[in-house]
Coordinates of C-alpha atoms (C1' of nucleotides) and ligand atoms in Angstrom, one line a residue:
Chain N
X23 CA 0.0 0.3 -12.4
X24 CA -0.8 3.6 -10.1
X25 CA 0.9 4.9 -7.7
X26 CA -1.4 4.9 -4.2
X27 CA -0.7 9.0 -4.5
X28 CA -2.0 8.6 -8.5
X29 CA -5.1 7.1 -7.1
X30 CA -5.5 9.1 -4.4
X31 CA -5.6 12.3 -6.4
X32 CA -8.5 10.5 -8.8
X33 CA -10.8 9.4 -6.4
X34 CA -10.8 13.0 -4.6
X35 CA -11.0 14.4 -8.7
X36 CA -14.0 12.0 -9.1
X37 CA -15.9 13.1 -5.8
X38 CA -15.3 16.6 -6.4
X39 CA -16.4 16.8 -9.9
X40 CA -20.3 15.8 -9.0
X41 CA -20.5 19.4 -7.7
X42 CA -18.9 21.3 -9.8
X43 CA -17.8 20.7 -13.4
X44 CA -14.4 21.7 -13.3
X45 CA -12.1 20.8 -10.5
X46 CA -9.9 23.9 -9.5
X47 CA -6.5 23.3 -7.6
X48 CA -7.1 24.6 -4.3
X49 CA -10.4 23.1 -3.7
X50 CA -8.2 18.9 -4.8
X51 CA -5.7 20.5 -2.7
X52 CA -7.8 21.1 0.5
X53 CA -9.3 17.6 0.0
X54 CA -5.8 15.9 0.4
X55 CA -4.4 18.1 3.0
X56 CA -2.0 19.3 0.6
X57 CA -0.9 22.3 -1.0
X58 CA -2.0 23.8 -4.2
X59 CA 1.6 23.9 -5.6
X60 CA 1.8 20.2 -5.3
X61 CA -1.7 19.5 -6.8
X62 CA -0.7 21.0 -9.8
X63 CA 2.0 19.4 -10.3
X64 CA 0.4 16.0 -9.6
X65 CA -2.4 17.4 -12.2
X66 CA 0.7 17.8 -15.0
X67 CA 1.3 14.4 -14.0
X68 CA -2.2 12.9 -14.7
X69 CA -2.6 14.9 -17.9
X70 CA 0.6 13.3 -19.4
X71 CA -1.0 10.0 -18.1
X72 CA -4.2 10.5 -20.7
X73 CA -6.2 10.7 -17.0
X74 CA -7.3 14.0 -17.1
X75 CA -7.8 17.1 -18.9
X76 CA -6.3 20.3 -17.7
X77 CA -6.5 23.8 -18.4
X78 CA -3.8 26.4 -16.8
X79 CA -5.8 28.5 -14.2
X80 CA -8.7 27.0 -14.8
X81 CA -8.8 23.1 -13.4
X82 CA -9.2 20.2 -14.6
X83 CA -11.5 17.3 -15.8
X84 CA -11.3 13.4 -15.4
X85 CA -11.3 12.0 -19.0
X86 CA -13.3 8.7 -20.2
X87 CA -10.3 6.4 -18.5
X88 CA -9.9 8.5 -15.6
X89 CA -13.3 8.2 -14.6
X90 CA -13.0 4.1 -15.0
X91 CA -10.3 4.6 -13.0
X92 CA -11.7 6.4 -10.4
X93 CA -15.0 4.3 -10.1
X94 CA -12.9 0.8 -10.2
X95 CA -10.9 2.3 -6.6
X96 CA -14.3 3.6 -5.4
X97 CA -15.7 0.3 -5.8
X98 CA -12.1 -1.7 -3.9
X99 CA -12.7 1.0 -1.3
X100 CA -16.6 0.4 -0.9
X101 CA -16.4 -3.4 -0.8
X102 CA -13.6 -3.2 1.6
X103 CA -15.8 -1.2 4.0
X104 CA -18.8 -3.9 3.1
X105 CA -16.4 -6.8 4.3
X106 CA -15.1 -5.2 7.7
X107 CA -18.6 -4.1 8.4
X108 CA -20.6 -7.2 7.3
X109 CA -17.8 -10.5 8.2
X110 CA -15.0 -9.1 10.4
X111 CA -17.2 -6.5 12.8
X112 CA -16.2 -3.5 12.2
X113 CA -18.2 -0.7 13.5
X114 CA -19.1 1.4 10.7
X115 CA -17.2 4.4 12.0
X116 CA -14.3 2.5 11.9
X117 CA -14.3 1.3 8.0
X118 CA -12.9 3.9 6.0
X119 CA -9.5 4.2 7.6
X120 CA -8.6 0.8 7.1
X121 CA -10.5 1.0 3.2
X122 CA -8.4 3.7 2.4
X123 CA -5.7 1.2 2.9
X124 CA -7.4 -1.6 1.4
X125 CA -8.5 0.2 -1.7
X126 CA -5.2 0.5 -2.9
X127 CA -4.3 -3.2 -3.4
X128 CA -4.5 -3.6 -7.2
X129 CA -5.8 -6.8 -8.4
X130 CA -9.2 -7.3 -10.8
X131 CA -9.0 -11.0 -9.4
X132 CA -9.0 -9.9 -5.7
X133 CA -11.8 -7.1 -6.3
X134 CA -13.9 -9.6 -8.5
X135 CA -13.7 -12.6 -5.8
X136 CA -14.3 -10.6 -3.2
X137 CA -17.7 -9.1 -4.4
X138 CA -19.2 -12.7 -5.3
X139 CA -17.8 -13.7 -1.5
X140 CA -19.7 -10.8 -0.4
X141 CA -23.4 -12.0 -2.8
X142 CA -22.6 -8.7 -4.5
X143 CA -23.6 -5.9 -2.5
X144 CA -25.0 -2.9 -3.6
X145 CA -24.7 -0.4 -1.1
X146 CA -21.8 0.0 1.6
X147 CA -22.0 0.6 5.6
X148 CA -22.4 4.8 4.8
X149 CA -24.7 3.7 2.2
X150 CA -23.1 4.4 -0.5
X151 CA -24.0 2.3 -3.9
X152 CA -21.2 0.0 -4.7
X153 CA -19.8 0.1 -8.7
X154 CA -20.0 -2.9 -10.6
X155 CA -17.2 -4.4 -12.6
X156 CA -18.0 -1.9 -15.5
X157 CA -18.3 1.2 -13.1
X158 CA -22.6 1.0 -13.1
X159 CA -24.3 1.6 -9.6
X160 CA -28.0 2.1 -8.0
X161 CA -28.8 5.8 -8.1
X162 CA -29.1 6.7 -4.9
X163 CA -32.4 9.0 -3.8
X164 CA -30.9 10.8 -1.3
X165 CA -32.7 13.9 0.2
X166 CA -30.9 15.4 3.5
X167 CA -32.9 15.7 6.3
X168 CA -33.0 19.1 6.6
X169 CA -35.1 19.5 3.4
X170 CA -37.6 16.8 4.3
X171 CA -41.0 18.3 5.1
X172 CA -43.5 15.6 4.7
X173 CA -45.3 14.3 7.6
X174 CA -44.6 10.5 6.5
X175 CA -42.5 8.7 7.5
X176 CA -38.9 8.5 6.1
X177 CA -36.2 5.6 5.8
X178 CA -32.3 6.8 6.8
X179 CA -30.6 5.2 3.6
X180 CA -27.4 7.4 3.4
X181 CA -24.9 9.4 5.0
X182 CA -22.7 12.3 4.0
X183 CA -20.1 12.4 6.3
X184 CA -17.3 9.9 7.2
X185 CA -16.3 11.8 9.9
X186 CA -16.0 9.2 12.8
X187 CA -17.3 11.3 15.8
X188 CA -20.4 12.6 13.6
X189 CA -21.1 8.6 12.7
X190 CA -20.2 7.8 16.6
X191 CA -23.1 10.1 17.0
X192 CA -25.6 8.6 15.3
X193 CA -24.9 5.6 16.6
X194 CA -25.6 6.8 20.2
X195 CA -28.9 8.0 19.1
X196 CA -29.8 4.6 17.0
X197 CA -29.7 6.7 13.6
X198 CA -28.2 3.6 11.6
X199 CA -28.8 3.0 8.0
X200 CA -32.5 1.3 7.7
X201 CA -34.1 2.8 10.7
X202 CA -37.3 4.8 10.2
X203 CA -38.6 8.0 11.5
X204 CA -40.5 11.1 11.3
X205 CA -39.8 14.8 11.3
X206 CA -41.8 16.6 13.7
X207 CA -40.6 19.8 13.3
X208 CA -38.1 22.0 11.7
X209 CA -37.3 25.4 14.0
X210 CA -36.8 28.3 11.8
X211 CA -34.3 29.8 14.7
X212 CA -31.5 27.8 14.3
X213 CA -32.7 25.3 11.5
X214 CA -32.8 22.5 14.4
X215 CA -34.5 19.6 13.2
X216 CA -37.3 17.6 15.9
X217 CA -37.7 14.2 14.7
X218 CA -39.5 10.9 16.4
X219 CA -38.0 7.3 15.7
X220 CA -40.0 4.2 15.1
X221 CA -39.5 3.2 19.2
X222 CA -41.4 6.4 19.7
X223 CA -38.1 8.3 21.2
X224 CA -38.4 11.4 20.1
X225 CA -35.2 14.0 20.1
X226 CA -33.6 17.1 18.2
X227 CA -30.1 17.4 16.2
X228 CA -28.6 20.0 14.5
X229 CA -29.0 21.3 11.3
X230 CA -25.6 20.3 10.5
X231 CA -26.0 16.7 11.2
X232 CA -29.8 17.1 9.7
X233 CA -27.9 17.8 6.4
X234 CA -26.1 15.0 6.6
X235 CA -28.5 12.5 7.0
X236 CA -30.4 10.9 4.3
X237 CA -33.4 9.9 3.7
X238 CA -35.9 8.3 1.6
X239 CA -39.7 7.4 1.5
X240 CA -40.2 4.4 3.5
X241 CA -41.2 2.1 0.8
X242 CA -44.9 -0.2 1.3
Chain K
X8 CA 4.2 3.9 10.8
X9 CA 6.4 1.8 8.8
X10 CA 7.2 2.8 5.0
X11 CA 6.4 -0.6 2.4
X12 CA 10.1 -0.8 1.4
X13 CA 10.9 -0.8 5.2
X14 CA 8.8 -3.5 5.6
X15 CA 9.9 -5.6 3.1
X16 CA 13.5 -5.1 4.0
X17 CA 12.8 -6.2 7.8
X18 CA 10.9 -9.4 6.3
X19 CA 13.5 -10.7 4.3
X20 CA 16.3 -10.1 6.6
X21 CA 14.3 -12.0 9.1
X22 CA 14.0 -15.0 6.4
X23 CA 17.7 -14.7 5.7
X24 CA 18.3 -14.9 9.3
X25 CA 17.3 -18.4 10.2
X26 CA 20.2 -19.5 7.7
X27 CA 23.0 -17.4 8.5
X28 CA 23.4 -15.9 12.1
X29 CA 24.4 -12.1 10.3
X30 CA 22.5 -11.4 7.3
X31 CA 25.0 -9.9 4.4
X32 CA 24.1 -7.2 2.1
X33 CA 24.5 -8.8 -0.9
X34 CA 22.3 -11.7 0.1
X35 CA 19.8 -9.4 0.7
X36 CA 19.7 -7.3 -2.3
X37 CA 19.5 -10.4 -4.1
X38 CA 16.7 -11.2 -1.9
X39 CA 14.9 -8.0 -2.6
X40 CA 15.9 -7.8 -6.1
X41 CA 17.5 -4.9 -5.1
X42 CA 21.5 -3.5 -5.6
X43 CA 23.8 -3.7 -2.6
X44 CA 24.5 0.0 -2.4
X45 CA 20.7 0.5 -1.9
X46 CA 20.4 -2.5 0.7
X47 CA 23.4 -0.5 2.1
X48 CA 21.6 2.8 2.5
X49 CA 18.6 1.1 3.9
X50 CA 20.3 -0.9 6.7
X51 CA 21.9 2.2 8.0
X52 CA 17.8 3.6 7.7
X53 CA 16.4 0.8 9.9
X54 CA 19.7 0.9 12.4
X55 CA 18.9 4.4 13.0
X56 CA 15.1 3.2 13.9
X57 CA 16.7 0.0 16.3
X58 CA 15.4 -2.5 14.1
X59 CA 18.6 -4.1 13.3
X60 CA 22.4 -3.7 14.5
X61 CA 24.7 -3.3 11.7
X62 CA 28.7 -3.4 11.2
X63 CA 30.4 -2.4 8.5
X64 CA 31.6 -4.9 6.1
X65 CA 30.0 -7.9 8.3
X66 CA 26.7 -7.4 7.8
X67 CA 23.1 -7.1 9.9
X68 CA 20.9 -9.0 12.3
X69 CA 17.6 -8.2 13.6
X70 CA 16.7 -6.7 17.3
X71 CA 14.0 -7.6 19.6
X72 CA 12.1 -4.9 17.9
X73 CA 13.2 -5.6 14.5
X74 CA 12.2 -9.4 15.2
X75 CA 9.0 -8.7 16.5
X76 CA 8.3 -6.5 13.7
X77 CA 9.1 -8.9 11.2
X78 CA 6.5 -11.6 12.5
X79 CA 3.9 -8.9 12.5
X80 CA 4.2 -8.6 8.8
X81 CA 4.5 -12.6 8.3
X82 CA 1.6 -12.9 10.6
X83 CA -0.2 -10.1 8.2
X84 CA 0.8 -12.0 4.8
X85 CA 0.2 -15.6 5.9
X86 CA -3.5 -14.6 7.6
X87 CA -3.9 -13.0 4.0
X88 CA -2.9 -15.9 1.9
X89 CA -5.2 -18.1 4.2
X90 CA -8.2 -15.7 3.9
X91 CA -7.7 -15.7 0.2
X92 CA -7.3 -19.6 0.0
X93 CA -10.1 -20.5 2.3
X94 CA -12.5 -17.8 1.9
X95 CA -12.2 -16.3 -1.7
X96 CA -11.2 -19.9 -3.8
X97 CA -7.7 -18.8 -4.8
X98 CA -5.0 -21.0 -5.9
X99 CA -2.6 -21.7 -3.7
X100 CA -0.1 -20.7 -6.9
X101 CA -2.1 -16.9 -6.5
X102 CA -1.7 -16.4 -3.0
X103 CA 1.5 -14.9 -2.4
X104 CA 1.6 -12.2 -4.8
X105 CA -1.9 -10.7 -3.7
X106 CA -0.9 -11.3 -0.1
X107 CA 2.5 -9.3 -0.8
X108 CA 0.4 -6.5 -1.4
X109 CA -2.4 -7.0 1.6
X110 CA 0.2 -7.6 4.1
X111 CA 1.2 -3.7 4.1
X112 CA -1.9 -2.7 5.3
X113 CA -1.4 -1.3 9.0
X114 CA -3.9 -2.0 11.6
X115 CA -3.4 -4.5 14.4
X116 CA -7.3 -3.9 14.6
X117 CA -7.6 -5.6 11.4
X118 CA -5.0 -8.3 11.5
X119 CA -6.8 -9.7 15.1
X120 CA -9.9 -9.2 13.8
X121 CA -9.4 -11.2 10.6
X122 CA -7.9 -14.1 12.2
X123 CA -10.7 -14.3 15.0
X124 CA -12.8 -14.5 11.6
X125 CA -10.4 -17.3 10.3
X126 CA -10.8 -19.1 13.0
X127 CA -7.3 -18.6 14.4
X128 CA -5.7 -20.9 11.8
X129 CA -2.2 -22.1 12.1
X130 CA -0.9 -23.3 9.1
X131 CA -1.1 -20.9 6.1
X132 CA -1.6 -22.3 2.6
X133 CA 1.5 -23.6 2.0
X134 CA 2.2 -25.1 5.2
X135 CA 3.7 -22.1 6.8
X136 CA 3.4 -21.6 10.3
X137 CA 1.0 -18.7 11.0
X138 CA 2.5 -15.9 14.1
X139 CA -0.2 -15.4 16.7
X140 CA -0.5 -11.3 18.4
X141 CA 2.7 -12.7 20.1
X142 CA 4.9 -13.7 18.0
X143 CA 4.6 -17.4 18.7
X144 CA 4.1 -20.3 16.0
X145 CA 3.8 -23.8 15.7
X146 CA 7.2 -25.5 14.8
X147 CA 7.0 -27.4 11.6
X148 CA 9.0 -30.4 11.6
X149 CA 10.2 -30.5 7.7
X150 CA 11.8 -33.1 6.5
X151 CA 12.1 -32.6 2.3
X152 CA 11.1 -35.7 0.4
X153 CA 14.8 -35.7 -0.9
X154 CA 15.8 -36.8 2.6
X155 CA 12.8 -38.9 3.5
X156 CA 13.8 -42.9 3.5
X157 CA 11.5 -44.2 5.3
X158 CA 9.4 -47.2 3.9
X159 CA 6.0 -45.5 5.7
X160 CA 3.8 -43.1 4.2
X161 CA 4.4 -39.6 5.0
X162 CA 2.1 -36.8 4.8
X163 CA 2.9 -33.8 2.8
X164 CA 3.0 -30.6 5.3
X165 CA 4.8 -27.9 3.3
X166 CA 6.9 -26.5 0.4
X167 CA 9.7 -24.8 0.1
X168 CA 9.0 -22.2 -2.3
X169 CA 6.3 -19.9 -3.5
X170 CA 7.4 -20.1 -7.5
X171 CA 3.9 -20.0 -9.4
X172 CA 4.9 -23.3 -12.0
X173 CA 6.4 -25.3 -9.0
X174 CA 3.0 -24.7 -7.1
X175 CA 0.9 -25.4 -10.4
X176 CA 3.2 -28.4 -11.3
X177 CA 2.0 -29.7 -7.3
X178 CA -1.7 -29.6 -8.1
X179 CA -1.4 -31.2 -11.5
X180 CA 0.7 -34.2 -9.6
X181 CA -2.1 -33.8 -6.8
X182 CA 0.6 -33.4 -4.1
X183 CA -1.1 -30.8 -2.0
X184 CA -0.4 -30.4 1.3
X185 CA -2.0 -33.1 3.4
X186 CA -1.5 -35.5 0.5
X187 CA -0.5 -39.0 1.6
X188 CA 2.5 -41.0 -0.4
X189 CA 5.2 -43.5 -0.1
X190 CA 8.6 -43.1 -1.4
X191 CA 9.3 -46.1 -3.3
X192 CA 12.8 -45.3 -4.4
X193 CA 15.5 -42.9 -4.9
X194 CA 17.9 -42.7 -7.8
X195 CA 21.3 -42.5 -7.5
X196 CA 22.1 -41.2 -10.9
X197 CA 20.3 -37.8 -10.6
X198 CA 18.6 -38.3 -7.4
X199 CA 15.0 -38.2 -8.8
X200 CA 12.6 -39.7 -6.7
X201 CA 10.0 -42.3 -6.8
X202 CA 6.7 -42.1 -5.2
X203 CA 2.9 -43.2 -4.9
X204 CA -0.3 -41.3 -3.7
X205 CA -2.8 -43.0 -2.1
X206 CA -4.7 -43.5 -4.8
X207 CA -2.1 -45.9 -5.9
X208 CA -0.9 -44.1 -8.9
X209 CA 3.0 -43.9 -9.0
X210 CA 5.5 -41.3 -11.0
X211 CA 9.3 -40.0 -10.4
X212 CA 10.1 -35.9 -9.6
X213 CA 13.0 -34.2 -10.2
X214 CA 15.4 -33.7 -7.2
X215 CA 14.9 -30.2 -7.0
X216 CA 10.9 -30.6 -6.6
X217 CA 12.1 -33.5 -4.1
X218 CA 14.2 -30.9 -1.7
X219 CA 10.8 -28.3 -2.0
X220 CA 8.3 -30.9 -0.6
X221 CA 8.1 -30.9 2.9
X222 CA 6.2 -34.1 5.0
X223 CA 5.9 -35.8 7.9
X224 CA 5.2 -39.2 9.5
X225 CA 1.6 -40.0 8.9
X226 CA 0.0 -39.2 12.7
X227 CA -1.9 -42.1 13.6
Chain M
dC22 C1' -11.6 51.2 -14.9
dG23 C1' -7.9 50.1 -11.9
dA24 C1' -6.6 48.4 -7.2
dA25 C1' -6.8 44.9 -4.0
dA26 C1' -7.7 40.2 -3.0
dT27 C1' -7.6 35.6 -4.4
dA28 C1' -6.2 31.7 -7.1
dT29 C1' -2.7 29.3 -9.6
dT30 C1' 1.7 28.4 -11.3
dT31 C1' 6.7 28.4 -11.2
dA32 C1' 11.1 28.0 -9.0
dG33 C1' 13.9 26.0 -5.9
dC34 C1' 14.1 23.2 -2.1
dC35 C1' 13.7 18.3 0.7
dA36 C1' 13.3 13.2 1.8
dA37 C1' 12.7 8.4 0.4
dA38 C1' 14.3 4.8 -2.3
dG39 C1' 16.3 3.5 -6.1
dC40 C1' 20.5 3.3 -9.6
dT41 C1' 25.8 3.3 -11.5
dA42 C1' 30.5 3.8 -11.0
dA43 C1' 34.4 4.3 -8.2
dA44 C1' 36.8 3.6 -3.8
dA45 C1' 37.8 0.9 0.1
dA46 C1' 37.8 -3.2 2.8
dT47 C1' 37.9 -8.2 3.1
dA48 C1' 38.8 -12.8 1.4
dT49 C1' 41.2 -16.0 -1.6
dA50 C1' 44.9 -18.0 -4.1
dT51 C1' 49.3 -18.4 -5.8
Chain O
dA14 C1' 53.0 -12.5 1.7
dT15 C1' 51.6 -10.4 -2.1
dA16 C1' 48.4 -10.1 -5.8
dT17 C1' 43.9 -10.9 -7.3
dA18 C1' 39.1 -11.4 -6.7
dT19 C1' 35.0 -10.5 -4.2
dT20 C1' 32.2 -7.8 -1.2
dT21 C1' 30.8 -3.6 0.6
dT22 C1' 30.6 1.2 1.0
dT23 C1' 30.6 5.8 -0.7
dA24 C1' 29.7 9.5 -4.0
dG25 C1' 26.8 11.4 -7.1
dC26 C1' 22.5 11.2 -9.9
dT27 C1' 17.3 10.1 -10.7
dT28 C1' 12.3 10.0 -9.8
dT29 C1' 8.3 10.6 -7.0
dG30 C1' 5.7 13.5 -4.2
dG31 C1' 5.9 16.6 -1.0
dC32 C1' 7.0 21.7 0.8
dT33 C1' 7.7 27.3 0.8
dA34 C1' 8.1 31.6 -1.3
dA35 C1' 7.8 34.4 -5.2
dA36 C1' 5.7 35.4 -9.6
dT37 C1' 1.7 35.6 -12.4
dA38 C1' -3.1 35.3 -13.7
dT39 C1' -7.8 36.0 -12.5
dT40 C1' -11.6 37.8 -9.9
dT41 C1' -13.8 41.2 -7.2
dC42 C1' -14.8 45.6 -5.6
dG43 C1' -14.5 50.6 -4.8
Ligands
MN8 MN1 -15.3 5.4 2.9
MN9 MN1 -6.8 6.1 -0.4
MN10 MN1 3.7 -16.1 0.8
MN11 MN1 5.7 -7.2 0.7

DNA sequence: CGAAATATTTAGCCAAAGCTAAAAATATAT
DNA sequence: ATATATTTTTAGCTTTGGCTAAATATTTCG
């Protein structure tokens, strides 16, 4: 159907569109390590393929199919991570290197079987909310750490990096997805953020992490 | 590490292998679906890599290297077709083309991991032997029901192809593998054969079905 | 506004993996 | 032992997806 570099380009289209509206050349090219010069070209490519729509100098736009697209790999790549996390034991640091393999095998039946073996999950190891077969997901609250100011307590429910040292990290200090904590401070100086965990450890990180950490209201 | 086409190439000259001692080009295109003059270029590819030895006008065989490559990739595709048999409720008839897809996915991580999760299975699917990290399989003896003459009930243990009718022809006959029968007779005239399950019902196959059903003496 | 900086596209390469058609080597048959 | 047939290789072309360097468009800033 598409070529793995096809679906490659989409996903990082889809992703980067959430911030901004238009997706401009060198900002798909810095996402996939390659060059502007060959971005457009694969851009030309995905136009003539109905994927897209594209405007010289300007960037570029997934159309109604390119989105489908683009959420049916997200979802191959998500489930993927769920099964190495959940059956084979995978630490989730390790998942989307393999996924990114994984997501590329192209059959509905496979994708479709797979999420009823895994009871339908709805949020992957990063969590991330898992597409359905018609591209629908949970909304996702997710507020970074470094803007959460209230005294209650807060529920780690998402991350924002796949970055395996950064996620290597937070495994060492027992930030997984689920765990609960409170803020205790944030310091003006350097935007470090003080913050207590449910075993009563308390410890800073940097803002840098802080922003890619997220959180939600520990539901009652 | 290893491109897709390389793959495939060092999979089906390992196949060819066990028939003839060199593996000529044409065989292999034809394996591959493929023309000679490409098989040509790629031989000369994987020489260049010590995978194979290659001569000019005689044709190829495998290396250590090449070898051991080779059952990493069947190891990959037969752990596959399991999983997807076992785990995900596919057909035995849906296996193989999924699995040709799935067993391009590099990482050894993955590959030991799955099988730990299989269970370390030995027999894929169809009755194929399944590689362990090694290299090493069970021996299958295989005698095809065209050959079998014995008066006692053998036990089906494989087939000889991965054609999606033959496979879906199998289940409707309920000769899956494990299956117990009795050859009551073979034909002379066209060499159909004659056998009954062991739930007593009784029915002739062609010859060429006959020569793609493996069995074995019923253990007892 | 106009110059400088930045972003994007174009032009002209390259490697991988395929193809066809022609040439060369090997095998077969009279 | 030739002549014919088959097999294999070579030569030259195509597509995909990269690249660099140069050209062009857009944005920013003095
Ligand atoms: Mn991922
Ligand atoms: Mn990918
Ligand atoms: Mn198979
Ligand atoms: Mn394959």
């Amino acid at each position: 159907m598409y070529t793995v570099a096809e679906e490659n380009y989409i996903k990082s289209i889809y992703h980067l569109q959430r911030h901004q509206k238009s997706v401009h050349t060198n900002d798909l090219a810095a996402e996939l390590n390659t060059r502007a010069a060959s971005a457009t070209d694969m851009i030309k490519k995905l136009e003539a393929k109905g994927l897209l729509k594209y405007e010289k100098y300007y960037g570029c736009s997934l159309t109604k199919t390119g989105k489908k697209l683009a959420l049916n790999i997200i979802r191959r790549h998500r489930l993927w991570e769920f099964f190495l996390s959940e059956k084979l034991g995978f630490g989730w640091e390790e998942v989307h290197a393999v996924a990114e393999q994984l997501e590329h095998v192209q059959s509905d039946l496979l994708t479709d079987k797979l999420d009823v073996y895994l009871g339908f999950p709805l949020f992957d190891p990063h969590g991330d909310p898992i597409p359905d077969t018609l591209g629908n997901m949970a909304a996702r609250e997710q507020t970074p750490l470094s803007l959460w100011t209230s005294q209650a307590p807060a529920e780690v429910c998402g991350v924002g990096s796949q970055d395996e040292s950064f996620l290597e990290m937070l495994s060492l200090k027992q930030l997984e997805i689920g765990c609960r904590l409170t803020v205790l401070r944030h310091f003006n100086f350097d935007k470090t953020v003080e913050l207590q965990l449910a075993t009563g450890s308390s410890f800073t990180i940097s803002e840098m992490l802080a922003k890619n950490i997220f959180v939600k209201p520990v539901e009652v």
